[in-house]
Short mmCIF file of C-alpha atoms in Angstrom, two decimals:
data_model
loop_
_atom_site.label_atom_id
_atom_site.label_comp_id
_atom_site.label_asym_id
_atom_site.label_seq_id
_atom_site.Cartn_x
_atom_site.Cartn_y
_atom_site.Cartn_z
CA MET H 1 0.26 -0.34 0.09
CA GLN H 2 1.25 3.56 -1.05
CA PRO H 3 -0.22 6.80 0.33
CA LEU H 4 -3.58 7.40 -1.41
CA ARG H 5 -4.45 10.78 -2.75
CA VAL H 6 -8.58 11.00 -2.46
CA SER H 7 -10.14 14.08 -3.83
CA LEU H 8 -13.70 15.11 -2.39
CA VAL H 9 -15.70 16.26 -5.11
CA GLN H 10 -18.69 18.55 -3.51
CA GLY H 11 -20.64 19.69 -5.86
CA ALA H 12 -23.81 21.39 -6.65
CA THR H 13 -25.82 18.66 -8.87
CA ARG H 14 -27.87 20.32 -11.52
CA TRP H 15 -31.67 19.29 -11.52
CA HIS H 16 -32.61 16.68 -13.83
CA ASP H 17 -29.73 17.99 -16.44
CA ALA H 18 -27.49 15.43 -17.26
CA ALA H 19 -25.82 17.32 -19.53
CA ALA H 20 -25.02 20.34 -17.63
CA ASN H 21 -23.93 17.79 -14.84
CA ARG H 22 -21.40 15.99 -17.28
CA ALA H 23 -19.90 19.47 -17.88
CA TYR H 24 -19.67 20.83 -14.58
CA TYR H 25 -18.59 17.93 -12.96
CA GLY H 26 -16.00 17.41 -15.46
CA GLY H 27 -14.70 20.72 -15.33
CA LEU H 28 -13.87 19.74 -11.37
CA VAL H 29 -12.51 16.26 -11.99
CA HIS H 30 -10.10 17.50 -15.02
CA ALA H 31 -8.53 20.07 -12.65
CA LEU H 32 -7.54 17.17 -10.57
CA GLN H 33 -5.49 15.57 -13.32
CA GLY H 34 -1.99 14.59 -11.69
CA ARG H 35 -3.11 15.64 -8.22
CA SER H 36 -5.08 12.69 -7.09
CA ASP H 37 -5.55 9.11 -7.63
CA LEU H 38 -9.12 8.92 -6.89
CA ALA H 39 -12.26 11.42 -7.31
CA VAL H 40 -15.39 10.91 -5.55
CA LEU H 41 -18.69 12.43 -6.83
CA PRO H 42 -21.74 12.81 -4.89
CA GLU H 43 -24.75 9.93 -5.50
CA THR H 44 -27.19 10.54 -8.45
CA PHE H 45 -24.81 13.10 -9.40
CA LEU H 46 -26.18 13.15 -13.14
CA SER H 47 -29.59 14.04 -12.06
CA GLY H 48 -30.19 14.60 -8.24
CA PHE H 49 -31.80 11.97 -6.35
CA THR H 50 -34.85 11.67 -8.08
CA ASN H 51 -37.88 9.10 -8.12
CA GLU H 52 -38.51 10.11 -11.94
CA THR H 53 -36.50 7.20 -13.06
CA LEU H 54 -38.13 6.54 -16.47
CA GLY H 55 -36.89 10.24 -17.53
CA ASN H 56 -33.47 10.24 -15.87
CA ALA H 57 -32.51 7.08 -16.13
CA GLU H 58 -29.10 5.90 -18.26
CA ALA H 59 -28.45 2.65 -19.67
CA MET H 60 -25.00 1.19 -19.07
CA ASP H 61 -23.98 1.32 -22.64
CA GLY H 62 -25.19 5.08 -22.77
CA GLU H 63 -24.07 8.50 -22.65
CA GLY H 64 -23.61 8.85 -19.31
CA LEU H 65 -21.14 5.68 -18.53
CA ARG H 66 -19.32 6.68 -22.12
CA TRP H 67 -18.58 9.80 -20.49
CA LEU H 68 -17.82 8.56 -17.23
CA ARG H 69 -14.97 6.41 -19.13
CA ALA H 70 -13.79 9.08 -21.01
CA LEU H 71 -13.40 10.99 -17.95
CA ALA H 72 -11.17 8.49 -15.94
CA THR H 73 -8.71 7.85 -19.15
CA ASP H 74 -8.09 11.31 -20.03
CA THR H 75 -7.16 12.54 -16.15
CA GLY H 76 -5.60 9.29 -15.25
CA LEU H 77 -7.83 9.12 -12.26
CA THR H 78 -10.43 6.16 -11.06
CA VAL H 79 -13.80 8.27 -10.92
CA THR H 80 -16.70 6.75 -8.65
CA GLY H 81 -20.37 7.86 -7.85
CA SER H 82 -24.18 6.80 -8.32
CA LEU H 83 -26.20 7.13 -11.32
CA VAL H 84 -29.75 6.26 -12.05
CA VAL H 85 -29.14 3.12 -14.33
CA ARG H 86 -32.17 1.00 -16.31
CA GLU H 87 -31.76 -2.30 -16.40
CA GLY H 88 -34.65 -4.37 -18.17
CA ASP H 89 -37.99 -3.32 -16.65
CA ARG H 90 -36.14 -2.09 -13.26
CA CYS H 91 -34.14 0.61 -12.03
CA VAL H 92 -31.24 0.83 -9.63
CA ASN H 93 -28.98 3.73 -7.42
CA ARG H 94 -25.76 2.15 -9.11
CA LEU H 95 -22.38 2.90 -8.26
CA VAL H 96 -19.89 3.09 -10.83
CA TRP H 97 -16.30 2.69 -10.14
CA MET H 98 -14.57 3.82 -13.43
CA ARG H 99 -10.64 2.87 -13.94
CA PRO H 100 -8.34 5.01 -15.95
CA ASP H 101 -7.94 1.66 -18.29
CA GLY H 102 -11.74 2.02 -19.02
CA THR H 103 -12.70 -1.20 -17.25
CA HIS H 104 -14.94 -0.63 -14.11
CA ALA H 105 -16.98 -2.39 -10.71
CA GLN H 106 -20.28 -1.38 -10.12
CA TYR H 107 -22.63 -1.39 -6.75
CA ASP H 108 -26.23 -1.22 -6.59
CA LYS H 109 -27.17 0.63 -3.54
CA ARG H 110 -28.97 -2.19 -1.26
CA HIS H 111 -30.79 0.06 1.61
CA LEU H 112 -33.37 2.11 -0.34
CA PHE H 113 -34.67 5.05 1.66
CA ARG H 114 -38.18 4.41 1.87
CA MET H 115 -39.13 7.68 3.89
CA ALA H 116 -38.74 9.08 -0.05
CA LYS H 117 -40.66 5.90 -1.41
CA GLU H 118 -37.37 5.21 -3.37
CA HIS H 119 -38.05 1.43 -2.34
CA GLU H 120 -41.05 1.87 -4.73
CA ARG H 121 -39.09 2.72 -7.65
CA TYR H 122 -36.09 1.18 -7.48
CA ALA H 123 -34.66 -2.22 -6.58
CA GLY H 124 -32.14 -2.93 -3.96
CA GLY H 125 -28.87 -4.34 -4.46
CA SER H 126 -27.56 -7.65 -2.72
CA GLU H 127 -23.88 -7.82 -3.17
CA ARG H 128 -21.39 -5.78 -1.37
CA LEU H 129 -18.44 -4.56 -3.51
CA VAL H 130 -14.75 -4.54 -2.31
CA VAL H 131 -12.43 -3.09 -5.03
CA GLU H 132 -8.45 -2.46 -5.20
CA LEU H 133 -6.32 0.57 -6.02
CA ASN H 134 -2.61 0.96 -5.25
CA GLY H 135 -2.76 -1.87 -2.97
CA TRP H 136 -5.69 -0.49 -1.06
CA ARG H 137 -8.87 -2.46 -0.48
CA ILE H 138 -11.92 -0.15 -0.79
CA CYS H 139 -15.40 -0.38 0.05
CA PRO H 140 -17.83 1.98 -1.49
CA GLN H 141 -21.47 2.33 -0.54
CA VAL H 142 -24.42 5.14 -0.99
CA CYS H 143 -26.09 7.19 1.05
CA TYR H 144 -28.56 5.39 3.34
CA ASP H 145 -26.13 2.24 3.52
CA LEU H 146 -24.68 4.53 6.33
CA ARG H 147 -27.22 3.59 8.87
CA PHE H 148 -26.66 -0.04 8.45
CA PRO H 149 -23.55 -1.32 10.00
CA VAL H 150 -23.82 -4.82 9.94
CA TRP H 151 -23.68 -4.80 6.01
CA ILE H 152 -21.02 -2.25 6.37
CA ARG H 153 -18.81 -4.39 9.20
CA ASN H 154 -15.20 -4.58 8.02
CA ARG H 155 -14.14 -8.58 9.50
CA TRP H 156 -10.66 -9.69 9.35
CA ASP H 157 -10.13 -12.86 6.72
CA ARG H 158 -7.84 -15.50 8.70
CA ALA H 159 -7.36 -17.48 5.03
CA ALA H 160 -6.19 -14.34 3.53
CA GLN H 161 -4.71 -13.02 6.45
CA ARG H 162 -5.85 -9.56 5.58
CA PHE H 163 -9.31 -7.20 6.41
CA ASP H 164 -12.03 -6.93 3.95
CA TYR H 165 -11.04 -3.18 3.30
CA ASP H 166 -9.14 -0.43 4.40
CA LEU H 167 -10.97 2.71 3.27
CA LEU H 168 -14.80 2.94 3.21
CA VAL H 169 -15.99 5.21 0.60
CA PHE H 170 -19.62 6.76 0.87
CA VAL H 171 -21.12 8.48 -1.96
CA ALA H 172 -24.55 11.01 -0.78
CA ASN H 173 -27.47 13.15 -1.21
CA TRP H 174 -28.04 13.64 2.21
CA PRO H 175 -30.46 16.86 3.07
CA SER H 176 -29.14 19.12 5.94
CA PRO H 177 -31.94 18.43 8.31
CA ARG H 178 -30.35 15.30 9.08
CA ARG H 179 -26.91 16.49 9.10
CA TYR H 180 -26.20 15.61 12.35
CA ALA H 181 -26.75 11.68 11.79
CA TRP H 182 -24.74 12.24 8.71
CA SER H 183 -21.68 13.15 10.69
CA THR H 184 -22.10 10.85 13.44
CA LEU H 185 -22.37 7.85 11.69
CA LEU H 186 -19.77 8.31 9.48
CA ARG H 187 -17.60 8.72 12.34
CA ALA H 188 -19.32 5.51 14.13
CA ARG H 189 -18.48 3.32 11.13
CA ALA H 190 -14.51 4.59 10.81
CA ILE H 191 -13.90 4.28 14.51
CA GLU H 192 -16.04 0.22 14.51
CA ASN H 193 -14.21 -1.02 11.20
CA LEU H 194 -10.72 0.58 12.12
CA SER H 195 -10.93 1.90 8.94
CA TYR H 196 -10.10 5.16 6.97
CA CYS H 197 -13.44 6.77 5.78
CA VAL H 198 -14.72 9.15 3.30
CA GLY H 199 -18.48 10.68 2.65
CA VAL H 200 -19.40 13.24 -0.31
CA ASN H 201 -22.49 14.92 -0.49
CA ARG H 202 -23.41 17.37 -2.75
CA VAL H 203 -24.53 20.98 -1.67
CA GLY H 204 -27.32 23.69 -2.96
CA VAL H 205 -31.10 23.08 -3.32
CA ASP H 206 -32.56 20.26 -5.34
CA GLY H 207 -35.80 20.31 -7.41
CA ASN H 208 -38.16 18.90 -4.81
CA GLU H 209 -36.91 22.02 -2.37
CA LEU H 210 -34.38 19.64 -0.26
CA PRO H 211 -31.45 21.72 1.00
CA TYR H 212 -28.07 20.36 1.32
CA SER H 213 -25.29 21.18 3.36
CA GLY H 214 -22.57 19.36 2.14
CA ASP H 215 -20.33 18.66 5.26
CA SER H 216 -18.42 16.15 2.91
CA VAL H 217 -15.27 14.43 5.17
CA ALA H 218 -12.14 12.44 5.05
CA LEU H 219 -11.56 10.40 8.57
CA ASP H 220 -9.10 8.69 10.01
CA PHE H 221 -9.57 5.41 11.92
CA LEU H 222 -10.28 6.78 15.32
CA GLY H 223 -13.06 9.09 13.84
CA GLN H 224 -10.80 12.10 13.71
CA PRO H 225 -11.19 14.50 10.64
CA LEU H 226 -8.49 14.66 8.02
CA VAL H 227 -10.60 17.36 6.35
CA GLU H 228 -14.09 18.74 6.88
CA LEU H 229 -16.11 20.67 3.95
CA GLY H 230 -18.35 23.33 4.86
CA ALA H 231 -21.91 24.19 3.05
CA GLN H 232 -20.33 25.51 -0.68
CA GLU H 233 -18.71 23.94 -3.71
CA GLN H 234 -15.63 22.63 -2.82
CA VAL H 235 -12.92 20.18 -4.15
CA VAL H 236 -10.39 19.16 -1.49
CA THR H 237 -7.80 16.36 -1.95
CA VAL H 238 -6.43 14.46 0.97
CA THR H 239 -3.76 11.69 1.46
CA LEU H 240 -4.30 8.64 3.59
CA ASP H 241 -1.36 7.20 5.28
CA PRO H 242 -1.18 3.56 5.45
CA ALA H 243 1.56 3.19 7.93
CA ALA H 244 -0.50 5.10 10.49
CA LEU H 245 -3.55 2.67 9.60
CA ALA H 246 -1.44 -0.39 10.14
CA ALA H 247 0.14 0.85 13.68
CA HIS H 248 -3.31 1.65 14.57
CA ARG H 249 -4.51 -1.81 13.84
CA GLU H 250 -1.65 -3.34 15.71
CA ARG H 251 -1.80 -1.20 18.63
CA PHE H 252 -5.46 -1.32 19.21
CA PRO H 253 -6.69 -4.63 17.94
CA ALA H 254 -10.42 -4.83 18.48
CA TRP H 255 -10.89 -6.80 15.56
CA MET H 256 -9.92 -9.89 17.49
CA ASP H 257 -12.88 -10.07 20.12
CA ALA H 258 -15.51 -9.02 17.26
CA ASP H 259 -18.48 -11.46 16.88
CA GLU H 260 -18.42 -13.58 13.91
CA PHE H 261 -21.49 -13.67 11.50
CA THR H 262 -22.48 -14.58 7.93
CA LEU H 263 -24.53 -12.08 6.34
CA GLY H 264 -27.71 -13.43 4.51
CA ALA H 265 -29.51 -12.77 1.14
#
């Protein structure tokens, strides 16, 4: 593992305007070329968090994915965020992990926010994703997943002699009335999982008149902030130190006392 440069791209997503969002976020990511390894965009960054799925869904071979692939290839960065994706007769809130070589991994948001009726318009995922970048194992999640620690739990793989992951990444559209929960739960997930944790939220007001205060953050394994963003558009890059993480896990091996369990479908 080498030090990992992670950029928090906290933007004001344009409502239901994919072309405007491609231009907007493309400009922010292009400015990071040569200065970062990973650019993290908010949840549903091409549309805003919408239940109007039919008019805003992307096909996996559609313009949005082609643009994201070109963006990663052009900048040499891994770029991630979630999109509304149409798959057959269903839609999913899909995080795409796009690599500079044009390949990608994907994760469909498992926990659907029923208070906004997301569960009525989207299908939930069933497979957790762990990806690798520069020797780091990274577990990307989407917004409401943050509230479910069993799904996210970091375990020690005795056979492989390694943890499930070293970095948790959350992409979100988390409204400001619940900002305290956002900040508190991100810290809890970092501490309990002995992991770095990055949460990237949007700012501004969406088409449902919901305000977003950003509060994007990069946390160390103690839940201490390495960088905290405000309520305006910001792009900040932080470098994560693998040696500090390894030393903490050695010094404070709480994982050795963790309860064993198996996740069901």
